[in-house]
Amino acid sequence: MKRITILTGHYGSGKSEIAINLAIQDELNALIDLDIINPYFRSRSARKLLEANGIELIESTIENSAGSDLPFISAKGSRPFVNSDLRAVYDLGGTKHGAKVMMQFRDFIKNRDEIDFLVVVNIYRPETDQAKKIIQMVEELEATSQIRVTGFINNSNLMEYTDESMIEEGERILKEAAGTLNLPIVYTFIEEHVKTTKRYAGDNRVLIRYLAKQWL
Amino acid sequence: MKTQTVYKPTGGLTDRPLSYCPGCTHGIIHKLVGEVLEEKGLLDETVAIASVGCSVMSYEFFNCDTQQAAHGRAPAVATGIKRVRPDATVFTYQGDGDLASIGMAEIVHAAHRGENITVVFVNNAIYGMTGGQMAPTTLIGQKTTTSPRGRDQGNTGLPLRMSELLATVPGSTYLERVSVHDPKHIRKAKKALEKAFDVQEKKQGFSMIEFISTCPVNWGMTPNDSLNWAVDNLIPYYPLGVYKDATKGDDNA
Amino acid sequence: MAKGRIIIEQDLCKGCELCVYQCPVHILELDTSTTNAKGYTPLIVNDPEKCIACSFCAMICPDSVITVERFVKE
Amino acid sequence: MAKVLMKGNEAMALAAIKGGCDAFFGYPITPQNEIPEYLSYHMQEHGRVFVQAESEVAAINMVYGAAGAGARVLTSSSSPGIALKQEGISYIVGSELPAVIINVMRGGPGLGGIQPSQGDYNQVTRGGGNGDYHLLAFAPETLQETVDIVKQSFDLADYYRNPVMIAVDGLIGQMMEPVDIDKEVEQKTLEEKTWASDGTSGKRGRVNKIVSLHLDPYDLEKHNLKLKAKYDEMVEKEQRYEMIDTDDAEIVIVAYGSMARIARSAVKELRNEGVKVGIIRPITIWPFPEKAFDELPESVHTLLTVEMSLGQMLQDVKIVNQGRYQLEFYGRAGGVVPEASEIMDQVRKHLKGAK
């Protein structure tokens, strides 16, 4: 894992849950929630959990106004770029509109080799159900963030309906897109309930739904 | 002796007697709209939008499909109709209280989007229907039931000039202010309306004809004195003429 | 010799007099001896022979009560 | 057809397209923005109309215009925006036009907040506009149910010539859930819109007028009675509700929308403890499903109404209850979402022999 992981993708692809899972599983120093798109179900609502795990939460609402929908970008978001001791995950809002916040930090990024810019894909999201749509999305994300995508995360799922075949179908379509773009699948996230012994592309991780559980 | 009819009531209006006061110029303006639509053969493909004010009943008078709008909202209603029925001819018929006050946002944004509609704007510088209150277009010094000492600039600002204002909106295409106080001006006003509906037929965008109008009852004058008062007082503040003609590449007249 | 004539829908006339002022040959007036169905004093032509069929009266009439005919030679 | 994973707002937007929506007019407000965003992109693909209006007031009047011209029209907003739309809604009802309105509710009053709430119950079921009127109002619980209702609502609006409102709280707008967007829904047999004022009077042979003005009070009363007959028909035919675990229940929770989801979790756990508790889940909130209350078994002694507001549906429960059961209430307001444990505590508190 590189020192900094930035998660992007379509909204509802699972970025926030993955960000929390990565932060906890890899004992990162900070989770930076830069979601200016969604008003709810943002990784910042797992503040207590993150802090209990010693993870600093930096987020895009003005302090003490967590319920607001102001697209405020905390200056603290630049810390991991500036301080090379920090290991962090960035959680962007969905689509190219969510990815454009990265422009705010462009001038602080010293070493691009330390950054993984990963696109989270769930092929059961209608906007990313085909390789050509995924490829087009990558182009848009790169254009608005001005950062090169370095890989994919296969998070293909239908929540409680997920089974092995869905993960495999996701991998098949994602490999088609990844092959065209010459990019790796860096992680495959597998729903907690799917007890599988199969190995999927990249690092295989279990996905615990911290946010969904918290709400309903 | 053989005769030839040189002027007859237009088929663009229904047979219902108009609900306007004697000598009110609404009737003349209605007639012009009806004549233009009839002569252009557009009547049976037109939707009129009646507004709130004295012309609230105008849906009874225009001999075409009509929808009645809430106060000020006629341009939004027209937008809804035109967007789903782009081949229909769509016009709103609005007074100055309706268009220049409560409906300011709707008229500016309809023009701004370049909606391909025609607006018939009747400016008589007063709220007629509700009993002669001050309108945004009421002249300084003009007495109304809510400016009993005469409109005062310090309290209420200066009268709004809508044609001039809309000429600054990039999306508007054709704007002309006309009057109907005598046959010569009536002819000119009819030409302006023809032009406005031409603009719509050619899908060139937003057109508005502002009519200087009268309100004999609320102004407290005879119909003929009202016409003279409009000529002497309204027209100097609201000069007649074309304020924008973007069909000629004139974007900011 | 009249060049034409006007036909007035007496019962629709609101007696506003706008036509009276616009008539270039001054042949229109209100009949103040009577009222029509609506209660207005209706329009009459006091000297039809002078009508020039100019249509000014009809053009200015807000209530479309006037039809204008021109005499044509056979 | 296979399920896909969608966000509530996005799913409602797609469902509208599938339901035959010809035109959308709206204005941005959190938490429903994904609806206009989705439609701004996808309506064009289907050759349909999308306009971002200058205000909610303009948007609803565009809806009124397009509906009058015979189109199937949608607008969406959230609580304060729905408040602004009330003028147009009243006109649409008065002119007997069909339209579909989605309200993704947030906390109020005033600007309130952007967190989920059910504080618009009165606004939705009592109307905020002027005059004697009702909307056919749905309050679905899952995205699948929401999608099905959105698709159906265009038919229902056309059938009754009356607006249909789908009131979901922000959670349903923002949550992700698998849905089968192509699931078949019941369709109505509809008559041609021969009343539309669409600029085809030439073909039709007569002109059409869309008007809500009736200056003669007797005439207006007649018009109101005509509307009333439609509401009576809705009360008779359209009440929808779900009875959950009520067969042997002693306490019955009354909850709709997200609140019902939370109540379900509470009931599941309480049932494991042996507590006899069930749920009446209104799916229509107007007409209020009074028939559900006639289906309750003898074993019931208490109704516990729970809402994400301070007791608005409670008034309807009171009207329907007619003194039959002990009535209790629990609510959270301002965008606070109650946890299942809070509901469980309330149920335990009202069990017979408790205290």
Short mmCIF file of N, CA, C and O in Angstrom, two decimals, chain B residues 1-5, chain C residues 3-5 69-74:
data_model
loop_
_atom_site.label_atom_id
_atom_site.label_comp_id
_atom_site.label_asym_id
_atom_site.label_seq_id
_atom_site.Cartn_x
_atom_site.Cartn_y
_atom_site.Cartn_z
N MET B 1 -76.42 49.32 -53.61
CA MET B 1 -75.00 49.45 -53.98
C MET B 1 -74.18 48.34 -53.34
O MET B 1 -74.45 47.94 -52.22
N LYS B 2 -73.24 47.83 -54.08
CA LYS B 2 -72.40 46.74 -53.56
C LYS B 2 -71.46 47.27 -52.48
O LYS B 2 -70.98 48.39 -52.54
N THR B 3 -71.24 46.42 -51.51
CA THR B 3 -70.32 46.85 -50.44
C THR B 3 -69.19 45.84 -50.23
O THR B 3 -69.33 44.66 -50.57
N GLN B 4 -68.14 46.37 -49.70
CA GLN B 4 -67.00 45.52 -49.39
C GLN B 4 -66.65 45.78 -47.92
O GLN B 4 -66.50 46.93 -47.52
N THR B 5 -66.56 44.68 -47.12
CA THR B 5 -66.26 44.86 -45.70
C THR B 5 -64.78 45.20 -45.54
O THR B 5 -63.92 44.46 -46.01
N LYS C 3 -68.86 57.28 -48.73
CA LYS C 3 -67.96 56.29 -49.35
C LYS C 3 -68.20 54.91 -48.77
O LYS C 3 -67.69 53.91 -49.26
N GLY C 4 -68.90 54.90 -47.66
CA GLY C 4 -69.19 53.60 -47.02
C GLY C 4 -70.10 53.82 -45.84
O GLY C 4 -70.70 54.88 -45.68
N ARG C 5 -70.17 52.77 -45.04
CA ARG C 5 -71.04 52.92 -43.87
C ARG C 5 -70.50 52.06 -42.73
O ARG C 5 -69.70 51.14 -42.96
N GLU C 69 -68.04 49.01 -43.87
CA GLU C 69 -68.19 48.57 -45.27
C GLU C 69 -67.92 49.74 -46.20
O GLU C 69 -68.32 50.87 -45.91
N ARG C 70 -67.25 49.46 -47.28
CA ARG C 70 -67.00 50.50 -48.30
C ARG C 70 -67.89 50.21 -49.50
O ARG C 70 -68.05 49.05 -49.88
N PHE C 71 -68.46 51.28 -50.05
CA PHE C 71 -69.28 51.08 -51.26
C PHE C 71 -68.35 50.92 -52.45
O PHE C 71 -67.36 51.65 -52.59
N VAL C 72 -68.66 49.93 -53.27
CA VAL C 72 -67.84 49.76 -54.48
C VAL C 72 -68.73 49.91 -55.70
O VAL C 72 -69.91 49.53 -55.70
N LYS C 73 -68.18 50.48 -56.78
CA LYS C 73 -68.96 50.69 -58.00
C LYS C 73 -69.18 49.35 -58.67
O LYS C 73 -68.31 48.51 -58.72
N GLU C 74 -70.38 49.19 -59.25
CA GLU C 74 -70.70 47.90 -59.86
C GLU C 74 -70.12 47.83 -61.26
O GLU C 74 -69.93 48.83 -61.93
#
